Amino acid sequence: MSSEGDQSNSNSSSSADEFITHVCDCDDTLTTLALRFDVKESEIARHNGLLHRVMDISGMSLRIPQKGVDRREKEIIMHLMNEYSTMTEDEARYYCELSDQDLATARINYDKDRLWAEEESNAYEKLAILEFYRCSSDIVLTGGIVTHDFVIFLCHNGKKQVFMSLEKVPRGILVRKDEPLATLLGRRNNGKARSNPRIVKEVVLDFLLPFSIVVRNVYSFLNKPYSLTSSNCKHFANSVIAIIENEKRNDDD
């Protein structure tokens, strides 16, 4: 027979399990969170004591009502993984949720992303990487400061030097093209200033590496839903650099 205290703890645990905690990235809004987690904006706002139309939530730690995976979602995930042999369960779940549990739309979204990635990589065939920079900026949270990591590349297109960047944001992979170094380093894609932007590591390449190879590998292996624990900006930056180091080893061989 359970005591009143045990029952209270059980209820508390059950209540906590109904939510997930999400630390907002610089590009998060209530609208994007509602779409990603399949809940209403007003629900997120209500559970976190926010105004429904609050604009800037970057750095906030929010409680998100958790959505259970129902039978329809499981069926679509299995269909997608069987149809596309290289698709992971995380990717299948991402396209299922993105498509509001419509199998045909999930297929269209996935094929569209693959085609776009191929077109993107082909467009960068003439760009040779000269240097790359591991970069960080700060995101201020209530409990302290966390860092946001991204990678900037100095490339040459046969005529001039250009800067490119690769970055993992909640909505996916962000490629920024031919912008000044100061802009890529100091400002987010929406034009807002980054907090304390800095170059952490600078590497000069001593072998020929087309930017297209990095982009193709990024979309082949790193195009996964954003996750705080397994697919965040730091994992992404580490993996981008690992791709370059692997290409260096292949070149040496």
Coordinates of N, CA and C in Angstrom, one line a residue:
M1 N 0.9 -1.2 0.0 CA 0.0 0.0 0.0 C 0.9 1.2 0.0
S2 N 0.7 2.1 -1.0 CA 1.6 3.3 -1.1 C 1.1 4.4 -0.2
S3 N 2.1 5.1 0.3 CA 1.8 6.2 1.2 C 1.4 7.4 0.4
E4 N 0.9 8.4 1.1 CA 0.4 9.7 0.4 C 1.6 10.3 -0.3
G5 N 2.8 10.3 0.4 CA 4.0 10.9 -0.2 C 4.4 10.2 -1.5
D6 N 4.3 8.8 -1.4 CA 4.7 8.0 -2.6 C 3.7 8.4 -3.8
Q7 N 2.4 8.5 -3.5 CA 1.5 8.8 -4.5 C 1.7 10.2 -5.1
S8 N 2.1 11.2 -4.2 CA 2.4 12.5 -4.7 C 3.6 12.5 -5.6
N9 N 4.7 11.7 -5.2 CA 5.9 11.6 -6.1 C 5.5 11.0 -7.4
S10 N 4.6 10.0 -7.4 CA 4.3 9.3 -8.6 C 3.6 10.3 -9.5
N11 N 2.6 11.1 -9.0 CA 1.9 12.1 -9.8 C 2.9 13.1 -10.3
S12 N 3.8 13.5 -9.5 CA 4.8 14.5 -9.9 C 5.6 14.0 -11.1
S13 N 6.0 12.7 -11.0 CA 6.9 12.1 -12.0 C 6.1 12.0 -13.3
S14 N 4.8 11.6 -13.2 CA 4.0 11.4 -14.4 C 3.8 12.8 -15.1
S15 N 3.6 13.8 -14.2 CA 3.4 15.1 -14.8 C 4.6 15.6 -15.5
A16 N 5.8 15.3 -15.0 CA 7.0 15.8 -15.6 C 7.3 15.1 -16.9
D17 N 6.8 13.8 -17.0 CA 7.0 13.0 -18.2 C 6.2 13.5 -19.4
E18 N 5.2 14.4 -19.1 CA 4.3 14.9 -20.1 C 4.9 16.0 -20.9
F19 N 6.1 16.5 -20.4 CA 6.8 17.6 -21.0 C 8.2 17.3 -21.4
I20 N 8.8 17.9 -22.4 CA 10.2 17.9 -22.6 C 10.7 19.3 -22.5
T21 N 12.0 19.4 -22.1 CA 12.6 20.7 -22.0 C 13.4 21.1 -23.2
H22 N 13.2 22.2 -23.8 CA 13.9 22.6 -25.0 C 14.5 24.0 -24.8
V23 N 15.9 24.1 -25.0 CA 16.6 25.3 -24.9 C 16.6 26.0 -26.3
C24 N 16.0 27.1 -26.4 CA 15.7 27.8 -27.7 C 17.0 28.3 -28.3
D25 N 17.1 28.0 -29.6 CA 18.3 28.5 -30.4 C 17.9 29.9 -30.9
C26 N 18.9 30.5 -31.6 CA 18.7 31.9 -32.0 C 17.6 32.0 -33.0
D27 N 17.3 31.0 -33.8 CA 16.3 31.1 -34.8 C 14.9 30.5 -34.4
D28 N 14.8 30.1 -33.2 CA 13.5 29.6 -32.7 C 12.5 30.7 -32.5
T29 N 11.2 30.4 -32.9 CA 10.1 31.2 -32.5 C 9.0 30.3 -32.0
L30 N 7.9 30.8 -31.4 CA 6.8 30.0 -31.0 C 6.2 29.2 -32.2
T31 N 6.2 29.9 -33.3 CA 5.6 29.3 -34.5 C 6.4 28.0 -35.0
T32 N 7.8 28.2 -35.0 CA 8.6 27.0 -35.5 C 8.6 25.9 -34.4
L33 N 8.5 26.3 -33.1 CA 8.4 25.2 -32.1 C 7.1 24.5 -32.2
A34 N 6.0 25.2 -32.4 CA 4.7 24.6 -32.6 C 4.7 23.6 -33.7
L35 N 5.3 24.0 -34.8 CA 5.3 23.1 -36.0 C 6.2 21.9 -35.7
R36 N 7.3 22.1 -35.1 CA 8.3 21.0 -34.9 C 7.7 20.0 -33.9
F37 N 7.0 20.5 -32.8 CA 6.6 19.6 -31.7 C 5.1 19.2 -31.8
D38 N 4.4 19.8 -32.9 CA 3.0 19.5 -33.2 C 2.1 19.8 -32.0
V39 N 2.3 21.1 -31.5 CA 1.5 21.6 -30.4 C 1.1 23.0 -30.8
K40 N 0.1 23.6 -30.2 CA -0.3 24.9 -30.5 C 0.6 25.9 -29.8
E41 N 0.8 27.1 -30.5 CA 1.6 28.1 -30.0 C 1.1 28.6 -28.6
S42 N -0.2 28.6 -28.5 CA -0.8 29.1 -27.3 C -0.6 28.1 -26.1
E43 N -0.4 26.8 -26.4 CA -0.1 25.8 -25.4 C 1.3 26.0 -24.9
I44 N 2.2 26.3 -25.8 CA 3.6 26.5 -25.3 C 3.7 27.8 -24.5
A45 N 3.0 28.8 -25.0 CA 3.0 30.1 -24.2 C 2.4 29.9 -22.8
R46 N 1.2 29.2 -22.8 CA 0.5 29.0 -21.5 C 1.4 28.2 -20.5
H47 N 2.0 27.2 -20.9 CA 2.8 26.4 -20.0 C 4.1 27.0 -19.5
N48 N 4.5 28.1 -20.2 CA 5.7 28.8 -19.8 C 5.5 30.3 -19.4
G49 N 4.2 30.6 -19.2 CA 3.9 32.0 -18.7 C 4.3 33.1 -19.7
L50 N 4.2 32.8 -21.0 CA 4.6 33.8 -22.0 C 3.4 34.4 -22.7
L51 N 3.6 35.6 -23.2 CA 2.6 36.2 -24.1 C 2.6 35.4 -25.4
H52 N 1.4 35.2 -25.9 CA 1.2 34.3 -27.1 C 2.0 34.8 -28.3
R53 N 2.2 36.1 -28.4 CA 2.9 36.6 -29.6 C 4.3 37.1 -29.3
V54 N 4.9 36.6 -28.2 CA 6.3 37.0 -27.9 C 7.2 36.7 -29.0
M55 N 8.1 37.6 -29.4 CA 8.9 37.4 -30.6 C 10.3 36.8 -30.3
D56 N 11.0 37.3 -29.3 CA 12.4 36.8 -29.1 C 12.4 35.8 -27.9
I57 N 12.6 34.5 -28.2 CA 12.7 33.5 -27.2 C 14.0 32.8 -27.2
S58 N 15.0 33.4 -27.9 CA 16.3 32.8 -28.0 C 16.9 32.7 -26.6
G59 N 17.5 31.5 -26.3 CA 18.2 31.3 -25.0 C 17.2 30.9 -23.9
M60 N 15.9 30.9 -24.1 CA 15.0 30.5 -23.1 C 14.9 29.0 -23.0
S61 N 14.7 28.5 -21.8 CA 14.5 27.0 -21.6 C 13.0 26.8 -21.4
L62 N 12.3 26.2 -22.3 CA 10.9 26.1 -22.3 C 10.4 24.6 -22.1
R63 N 9.3 24.5 -21.4 CA 8.6 23.2 -21.3 C 7.6 23.0 -22.4
I64 N 7.8 21.9 -23.2 CA 7.0 21.7 -24.4 C 6.1 20.5 -24.1
P65 N 4.8 20.6 -24.2 CA 4.0 19.4 -24.1 C 4.4 18.3 -25.1
Q66 N 4.6 17.1 -24.6 CA 5.1 16.0 -25.4 C 4.0 15.4 -26.2
K67 N 4.3 15.1 -27.4 CA 3.4 14.4 -28.3 C 3.7 13.0 -28.4
G68 N 2.8 12.1 -28.1 CA 3.0 10.7 -28.2 C 3.1 10.2 -29.7
V69 N 3.8 9.1 -30.0 CA 3.9 8.6 -31.3 C 2.8 7.6 -31.5
D70 N 1.8 7.9 -32.3 CA 0.6 7.0 -32.5 C 0.9 6.0 -33.6
R71 N -0.1 5.1 -33.8 CA 0.0 4.0 -34.7 C 0.3 4.5 -36.1
R72 N -0.4 5.6 -36.5 CA -0.3 6.1 -37.9 C 1.2 6.6 -38.1
E73 N 1.7 7.3 -37.1 CA 3.1 7.8 -37.3 C 4.1 6.6 -37.4
K74 N 3.9 5.5 -36.6 CA 4.8 4.4 -36.6 C 4.7 3.7 -38.0
E75 N 3.5 3.6 -38.6 CA 3.4 3.0 -39.9 C 4.1 3.8 -40.9
I76 N 4.0 5.1 -40.9 CA 4.7 5.9 -41.9 C 6.2 5.8 -41.8
I77 N 6.7 5.8 -40.5 CA 8.1 5.7 -40.2 C 8.6 4.4 -40.8
M78 N 7.9 3.3 -40.7 CA 8.3 2.0 -41.2 C 8.3 2.0 -42.7
H79 N 7.3 2.6 -43.3 CA 7.2 2.7 -44.8 C 8.4 3.5 -45.4
L80 N 8.7 4.6 -44.7 CA 9.8 5.4 -45.2 C 11.2 4.7 -45.1
M81 N 11.4 4.1 -44.0 CA 12.7 3.4 -43.8 C 12.8 2.2 -44.7
N82 N 11.7 1.5 -45.1 CA 11.7 0.4 -46.0 C 11.9 0.9 -47.4
E83 N 11.4 2.1 -47.7 CA 11.5 2.6 -49.1 C 12.8 3.2 -49.4
Y84 N 13.4 3.9 -48.4 CA 14.7 4.6 -48.5 C 15.7 3.8 -47.6
S85 N 16.5 3.0 -48.2 CA 17.3 2.1 -47.4 C 18.3 2.9 -46.5
T86 N 18.7 4.1 -46.9 CA 19.7 4.8 -46.1 C 19.1 5.7 -45.1
M87 N 17.8 5.8 -45.0 CA 17.1 6.7 -44.1 C 17.1 6.1 -42.7
T88 N 17.5 6.9 -41.7 CA 17.5 6.5 -40.3 C 16.1 6.7 -39.7
E89 N 15.9 6.1 -38.5 CA 14.6 6.3 -37.9 C 14.4 7.7 -37.5
D90 N 15.4 8.5 -37.1 CA 15.2 9.9 -36.7 C 14.8 10.7 -37.9
E91 N 15.4 10.4 -39.1 CA 15.1 11.1 -40.3 C 13.6 10.8 -40.7
A92 N 13.2 9.5 -40.6 CA 11.9 9.1 -41.0 C 10.9 9.8 -40.1
R93 N 11.2 9.9 -38.8 CA 10.3 10.6 -37.8 C 10.2 12.1 -38.2
Y94 N 11.3 12.7 -38.5 CA 11.3 14.1 -38.9 C 10.4 14.4 -40.1
Y95 N 10.5 13.6 -41.1 CA 9.7 13.8 -42.3 C 8.3 13.4 -42.1
C96 N 8.0 12.5 -41.2 CA 6.6 12.2 -40.8 C 6.0 13.4 -40.1
E97 N 6.7 13.9 -39.1 CA 6.2 15.1 -38.4 C 6.1 16.3 -39.3
L98 N 7.1 16.5 -40.1 CA 7.1 17.6 -41.0 C 5.9 17.6 -42.0
S99 N 5.4 16.4 -42.3 CA 4.4 16.2 -43.3 C 3.0 16.0 -42.7
D100 N 2.9 16.2 -41.4 CA 1.7 16.0 -40.6 C 1.1 14.6 -40.8
Q101 N 2.0 13.6 -40.8 CA 1.6 12.2 -40.9 C 0.9 11.8 -42.2
D102 N 1.4 12.4 -43.3 CA 0.9 12.1 -44.6 C 2.1 11.5 -45.4
L103 N 1.9 10.2 -45.8 CA 3.0 9.4 -46.4 C 3.5 10.0 -47.7
A104 N 2.5 10.4 -48.5 CA 2.9 11.0 -49.9 C 3.6 12.3 -49.7
T105 N 3.2 13.1 -48.8 CA 3.9 14.4 -48.6 C 5.3 14.2 -48.0
A106 N 5.4 13.2 -47.1 CA 6.7 12.9 -46.5 C 7.7 12.5 -47.6
R107 N 7.2 11.6 -48.6 CA 8.1 11.2 -49.7 C 8.5 12.5 -50.5
I108 N 7.5 13.3 -50.8 CA 7.8 14.5 -51.6 C 8.9 15.4 -50.9
N109 N 8.7 15.6 -49.6 CA 9.6 16.4 -48.8 C 11.0 15.9 -48.8
Y110 N 11.1 14.5 -48.6 CA 12.4 13.9 -48.6 C 13.1 14.0 -49.9
D111 N 12.4 13.6 -51.0 CA 13.0 13.7 -52.4 C 13.4 15.1 -52.7
K112 N 12.6 16.1 -52.3 CA 12.9 17.5 -52.6 C 14.2 17.9 -51.9
D113 N 14.3 17.5 -50.6 CA 15.5 17.8 -49.9 C 16.8 17.1 -50.5
R114 N 16.6 15.9 -51.0 CA 17.8 15.2 -51.6 C 18.2 15.9 -52.9
L115 N 17.2 16.3 -53.7 CA 17.4 17.0 -54.9 C 18.1 18.3 -54.7
W116 N 17.6 19.1 -53.7 CA 18.1 20.4 -53.4 C 19.6 20.2 -52.9
A117 N 19.9 19.2 -52.1 CA 21.2 19.0 -51.6 C 22.2 18.7 -52.8
E118 N 21.7 17.9 -53.7 CA 22.6 17.6 -54.9 C 22.8 18.8 -55.7
E119 N 21.8 19.7 -55.9 CA 22.0 20.9 -56.7 C 22.9 21.9 -56.0
E120 N 22.8 21.9 -54.6 CA 23.6 22.8 -53.9 C 25.1 22.4 -54.0
S121 N 25.4 21.1 -53.9 CA 26.7 20.6 -53.9 C 27.3 20.8 -55.3
N122 N 26.5 20.6 -56.4 CA 27.0 20.8 -57.8 C 27.3 22.3 -58.0
A123 N 26.6 23.2 -57.4 CA 26.8 24.6 -57.6 C 28.2 25.0 -57.0
Y124 N 28.7 24.2 -56.1 CA 30.0 24.6 -55.4 C 31.2 23.8 -56.0
E125 N 31.1 23.2 -57.1 CA 32.2 22.4 -57.7 C 33.4 23.2 -57.9
K126 N 33.2 24.5 -58.3 CA 34.4 25.3 -58.7 C 35.0 26.1 -57.5
L127 N 34.4 25.8 -56.3 CA 34.9 26.5 -55.1 C 35.9 25.6 -54.4
A128 N 37.2 26.0 -54.3 CA 38.2 25.3 -53.6 C 38.4 25.9 -52.2
I129 N 38.4 25.1 -51.2 CA 38.6 25.6 -49.8 C 40.1 25.9 -49.6
L130 N 40.4 27.1 -49.1 CA 41.7 27.5 -48.8 C 42.0 27.4 -47.2
E131 N 41.0 27.9 -46.5 CA 41.1 27.8 -45.0 C 39.7 27.6 -44.4
F132 N 39.6 27.1 -43.2 CA 38.3 27.1 -42.5 C 38.5 27.5 -41.1
Y133 N 37.4 28.1 -40.5 CA 37.5 28.6 -39.1 C 36.4 28.0 -38.3
R134 N 36.8 27.4 -37.2 CA 35.8 26.9 -36.2 C 35.4 28.1 -35.3
C135 N 34.1 28.5 -35.3 CA 33.7 29.7 -34.7 C 32.6 29.4 -33.6
S136 N 32.5 30.4 -32.7 CA 31.5 30.3 -31.6 C 30.9 31.6 -31.3
S137 N 29.7 31.6 -30.7 CA 29.1 32.8 -30.2 C 28.4 32.4 -28.9
D138 N 28.0 33.3 -28.1 CA 27.3 33.0 -26.8 C 25.8 33.1 -26.9
I139 N 25.2 32.2 -26.2 CA 23.7 32.3 -26.0 C 23.5 32.4 -24.5
V140 N 22.9 33.5 -24.0 CA 22.7 33.7 -22.6 C 21.4 33.1 -22.1
L141 N 21.6 32.2 -21.2 CA 20.4 31.5 -20.6 C 20.3 32.0 -19.1
T142 N 19.1 31.6 -18.5 CA 18.9 32.0 -17.1 C 20.0 31.4 -16.2
G143 N 20.4 30.2 -16.5 CA 21.3 29.5 -15.6 C 22.8 29.7 -16.0
G144 N 23.0 30.5 -17.1 CA 24.4 30.7 -17.5 C 24.5 30.9 -19.0
I145 N 25.7 30.7 -19.5 CA 26.0 30.9 -20.9 C 26.3 29.6 -21.6
V146 N 25.7 29.4 -22.8 CA 26.1 28.2 -23.6 C 26.7 28.8 -24.9
T147 N 27.4 28.0 -25.7 CA 28.0 28.4 -26.9 C 27.3 27.8 -28.1
H148 N 27.3 28.6 -29.2 CA 26.7 28.1 -30.5 C 27.9 28.1 -31.4
D149 N 28.1 26.9 -32.0 CA 29.3 26.6 -32.9 C 28.9 26.6 -34.3
F150 N 29.8 27.1 -35.2 CA 29.5 27.0 -36.6 C 30.9 27.1 -37.3
V151 N 30.9 26.8 -38.7 CA 32.2 26.8 -39.4 C 32.1 27.7 -40.6
I152 N 33.1 28.5 -40.8 CA 33.3 29.4 -41.9 C 34.4 29.0 -42.8
F153 N 34.2 29.1 -44.1 CA 35.2 28.7 -45.0 C 35.7 29.8 -45.9
L154 N 37.0 29.9 -46.1 CA 37.6 30.8 -47.1 C 37.8 30.0 -48.4
C155 N 37.2 30.3 -49.5 CA 37.3 29.6 -50.7 C 37.7 30.4 -51.9
H156 N 38.1 29.8 -53.0 CA 38.5 30.5 -54.2 C 37.7 29.9 -55.3
N157 N 37.1 30.8 -56.1 CA 36.2 30.3 -57.2 C 36.9 30.4 -58.6
G158 N 38.2 30.6 -58.6 CA 38.9 30.8 -59.9 C 39.1 32.2 -60.2
K159 N 38.3 33.1 -59.6 CA 38.5 34.5 -59.9 C 38.7 35.3 -58.7
K160 N 38.1 35.0 -57.6 CA 38.3 35.7 -56.4 C 38.1 34.9 -55.1
Q161 N 38.4 35.4 -54.0 CA 38.2 34.7 -52.7 C 36.8 35.0 -52.2
V162 N 36.1 34.0 -51.7 CA 34.8 34.2 -51.1 C 34.7 33.4 -49.8
F163 N 33.8 33.9 -48.9 CA 33.6 33.3 -47.6 C 32.2 32.6 -47.7
M164 N 32.2 31.3 -47.1 CA 31.0 30.6 -47.0 C 30.9 30.1 -45.6
S165 N 29.7 29.6 -45.2 CA 29.6 29.1 -43.8 C 28.6 27.9 -43.8
L166 N 28.8 27.0 -42.9 CA 27.8 25.9 -42.6 C 27.5 26.0 -41.1
E167 N 26.2 25.8 -40.9 CA 25.7 26.0 -39.5 C 24.5 25.1 -39.2
K168 N 24.4 24.5 -38.1 CA 23.2 23.7 -37.7 C 22.3 24.6 -36.9
V169 N 21.1 24.8 -37.4 CA 20.0 25.6 -36.7 C 18.8 24.7 -36.5
P170 N 17.9 25.0 -35.7 CA 16.7 24.1 -35.4 C 16.0 23.7 -36.7
R171 N 15.9 24.5 -37.7 CA 15.1 24.1 -38.8 C 15.9 23.3 -39.8
G172 N 17.3 23.1 -39.5 CA 18.1 22.2 -40.4 C 19.5 22.8 -40.6
I173 N 20.0 22.5 -41.8 CA 21.4 23.0 -42.1 C 21.3 24.3 -42.9
L174 N 22.1 25.2 -42.4 CA 22.1 26.6 -43.0 C 23.4 26.8 -43.8
V175 N 23.3 27.1 -45.1 CA 24.5 27.4 -45.9 C 24.4 28.9 -46.2
R176 N 25.4 29.7 -45.9 CA 25.4 31.1 -46.2 C 26.5 31.3 -47.2
K177 N 26.2 32.1 -48.3 CA 27.1 32.2 -49.4 C 27.6 33.6 -49.7
D178 N 28.9 33.6 -49.9 CA 29.6 34.8 -50.5 C 29.2 36.1 -49.7
E179 N 29.3 36.0 -48.4 CA 29.2 37.2 -47.5 C 30.5 37.5 -46.9
P180 N 30.7 38.8 -46.4 CA 32.0 39.1 -45.8 C 32.2 38.3 -44.5
L181 N 33.4 38.1 -44.2 CA 33.8 37.3 -43.0 C 33.1 38.0 -41.7
A182 N 33.2 39.3 -41.6 CA 32.7 40.0 -40.5 C 31.2 39.7 -40.3
T183 N 30.5 39.6 -41.4 CA 29.0 39.4 -41.4 C 28.7 38.0 -41.0
L184 N 29.4 37.0 -41.6 CA 29.1 35.6 -41.2 C 29.5 35.3 -39.8
L185 N 30.6 36.0 -39.3 CA 31.0 35.7 -37.9 C 30.1 36.5 -36.9
G186 N 29.8 37.7 -37.3 CA 29.2 38.6 -36.3 C 27.7 38.7 -36.3
R187 N 27.0 38.2 -37.4 CA 25.6 38.3 -37.4 C 24.9 37.0 -37.8
R188 N 23.7 36.8 -37.2 CA 22.9 35.6 -37.6 C 22.3 35.8 -39.0
N189 N 21.7 34.8 -39.5 CA 21.1 34.8 -40.8 C 20.0 35.9 -40.9
N190 N 19.3 36.2 -39.8 CA 18.3 37.1 -39.8 C 18.8 38.6 -39.6
G191 N 20.1 38.7 -39.6 CA 20.7 40.1 -39.5 C 21.0 40.5 -38.1
K192 N 20.4 39.8 -37.1 CA 20.7 40.2 -35.7 C 22.1 39.9 -35.3
A193 N 22.7 40.7 -34.4 CA 24.1 40.5 -34.0 C 24.2 39.2 -33.1
R194 N 25.3 38.5 -33.3 CA 25.6 37.4 -32.4 C 26.3 38.0 -31.1
S195 N 26.2 37.2 -30.0 CA 26.8 37.7 -28.8 C 28.2 37.1 -28.7
N196 N 29.2 38.0 -28.5 CA 30.6 37.6 -28.4 C 31.1 36.6 -29.4
P197 N 30.9 36.9 -30.7 CA 31.4 36.0 -31.8 C 32.9 36.0 -31.8
R198 N 33.5 34.8 -32.1 CA 34.9 34.6 -32.1 C 35.3 33.4 -32.9
I199 N 36.5 33.5 -33.4 CA 37.2 32.4 -34.1 C 37.9 31.6 -33.1
V200 N 37.6 30.3 -33.0 CA 38.2 29.4 -32.0 C 39.4 28.7 -32.5
K201 N 39.3 28.3 -33.8 CA 40.4 27.6 -34.5 C 40.5 27.9 -35.9
E202 N 41.7 28.1 -36.4 CA 41.9 28.5 -37.8 C 42.8 27.4 -38.4
V203 N 42.4 26.9 -39.6 CA 43.2 25.8 -40.2 C 43.4 26.2 -41.7
V204 N 44.6 26.2 -42.2 CA 45.0 26.4 -43.6 C 45.1 25.0 -44.2
L205 N 44.4 24.8 -45.3 CA 44.5 23.5 -46.0 C 45.7 23.5 -46.9
D206 N 46.4 22.3 -46.9 CA 47.5 22.1 -47.8 C 47.2 21.1 -48.9
F207 N 46.0 20.9 -49.2 CA 45.6 20.0 -50.3 C 44.3 20.6 -50.9
L208 N 44.0 20.1 -52.1 CA 42.8 20.7 -52.9 C 41.6 20.0 -52.4
L209 N 40.6 20.7 -51.9 CA 39.3 20.2 -51.5 C 38.2 21.1 -51.9
P210 N 37.4 20.6 -52.9 CA 36.2 21.4 -53.4 C 35.2 21.5 -52.2
F211 N 34.6 22.7 -52.1 CA 33.6 22.9 -51.1 C 32.4 22.0 -51.3
S212 N 32.2 21.6 -52.6 CA 31.0 20.7 -52.9 C 31.1 19.4 -52.2
I213 N 32.4 18.9 -52.0 CA 32.5 17.6 -51.4 C 32.1 17.6 -49.9
V214 N 32.4 18.7 -49.3 CA 32.0 18.9 -47.9 C 30.5 19.0 -47.8
V215 N 29.9 19.8 -48.7 CA 28.4 20.0 -48.7 C 27.7 18.7 -48.9
R216 N 28.2 17.9 -49.9 CA 27.6 16.7 -50.2 C 27.6 15.7 -49.0
N217 N 28.8 15.6 -48.4 CA 28.9 14.8 -47.2 C 28.0 15.3 -46.1
V218 N 27.9 16.6 -45.9 CA 27.1 17.2 -44.8 C 25.6 16.7 -45.0
Y219 N 25.1 16.9 -46.2 CA 23.7 16.5 -46.5 C 23.5 15.0 -46.5
S220 N 24.5 14.2 -46.8 CA 24.4 12.8 -46.8 C 24.4 12.2 -45.4
F221 N 25.2 12.8 -44.5 CA 25.4 12.2 -43.2 C 24.9 13.0 -42.0
L222 N 24.7 14.3 -42.2 CA 24.4 15.2 -41.0 C 23.0 15.9 -41.1
N223 N 22.3 15.5 -42.2 CA 21.0 16.1 -42.4 C 19.9 15.4 -41.5
K224 N 20.0 15.7 -40.2 CA 19.2 15.0 -39.2 C 18.4 16.1 -38.4
P225 N 17.3 15.7 -37.8 CA 16.5 16.7 -37.0 C 17.4 17.2 -35.9
Y226 N 17.2 18.5 -35.5 CA 18.0 19.1 -34.4 C 17.7 18.4 -33.1
S227 N 18.7 18.1 -32.4 CA 18.5 17.4 -31.1 C 19.6 18.0 -30.1
L228 N 19.2 18.4 -28.9 CA 20.1 18.9 -27.9 C 21.2 17.9 -27.5
T229 N 20.9 16.6 -27.6 CA 21.8 15.6 -27.1 C 22.6 14.9 -28.1
S230 N 22.1 14.8 -29.4 CA 22.8 14.0 -30.4 C 23.0 14.7 -31.7
S231 N 22.4 15.8 -32.0 CA 22.5 16.5 -33.3 C 22.4 18.0 -33.1
N232 N 23.3 18.6 -32.3 CA 23.2 20.0 -32.1 C 24.3 20.7 -32.8
C233 N 24.5 22.0 -32.6 CA 25.5 22.8 -33.4 C 26.9 22.3 -33.1
K234 N 27.2 21.9 -31.9 CA 28.6 21.4 -31.6 C 28.9 20.1 -32.3
H235 N 27.9 19.2 -32.2 CA 28.1 17.9 -33.0 C 28.3 18.2 -34.4
F236 N 27.5 19.1 -35.0 CA 27.6 19.4 -36.4 C 29.0 20.0 -36.8
A237 N 29.4 21.0 -36.0 CA 30.7 21.6 -36.3 C 31.9 20.5 -36.2
N238 N 31.8 19.7 -35.2 CA 32.8 18.6 -35.0 C 32.8 17.7 -36.2
S239 N 31.6 17.4 -36.7 CA 31.5 16.4 -37.8 C 31.9 17.0 -39.1
V240 N 31.7 18.3 -39.3 CA 32.1 19.0 -40.5 C 33.7 19.0 -40.6
I241 N 34.3 19.3 -39.5 CA 35.8 19.2 -39.4 C 36.3 17.8 -39.6
A242 N 35.6 16.8 -39.0 CA 36.0 15.4 -39.2 C 35.9 15.0 -40.7
I243 N 34.9 15.5 -41.4 CA 34.8 15.3 -42.9 C 36.0 15.8 -43.6
I244 N 36.5 17.0 -43.2 CA 37.7 17.6 -43.9 C 38.9 16.8 -43.5
E245 N 39.0 16.4 -42.3 CA 40.2 15.6 -41.9 C 40.2 14.2 -42.6
N246 N 39.0 13.6 -42.8 CA 39.0 12.4 -43.5 C 39.4 12.5 -45.0
E247 N 39.0 13.7 -45.6 CA 39.4 13.9 -47.0 C 40.9 14.1 -47.0
K248 N 41.5 14.7 -46.0 CA 42.9 14.9 -45.9 C 43.6 13.6 -45.9
R249 N 43.1 12.7 -45.1 CA 43.7 11.3 -45.0 C 43.6 10.6 -46.4
N250 N 42.5 10.7 -47.0 CA 42.3 10.1 -48.3 C 43.3 10.7 -49.4
D251 N 43.5 12.0 -49.3 CA 44.4 12.7 -50.2 C 45.9 12.2 -49.9
D252 N 46.2 12.0 -48.7 CA 47.6 11.5 -48.3 C 47.8 10.1 -48.9
D253 N 46.7 9.3 -48.8 CA 46.9 7.9 -49.3 C 47.0 7.9 -50.8

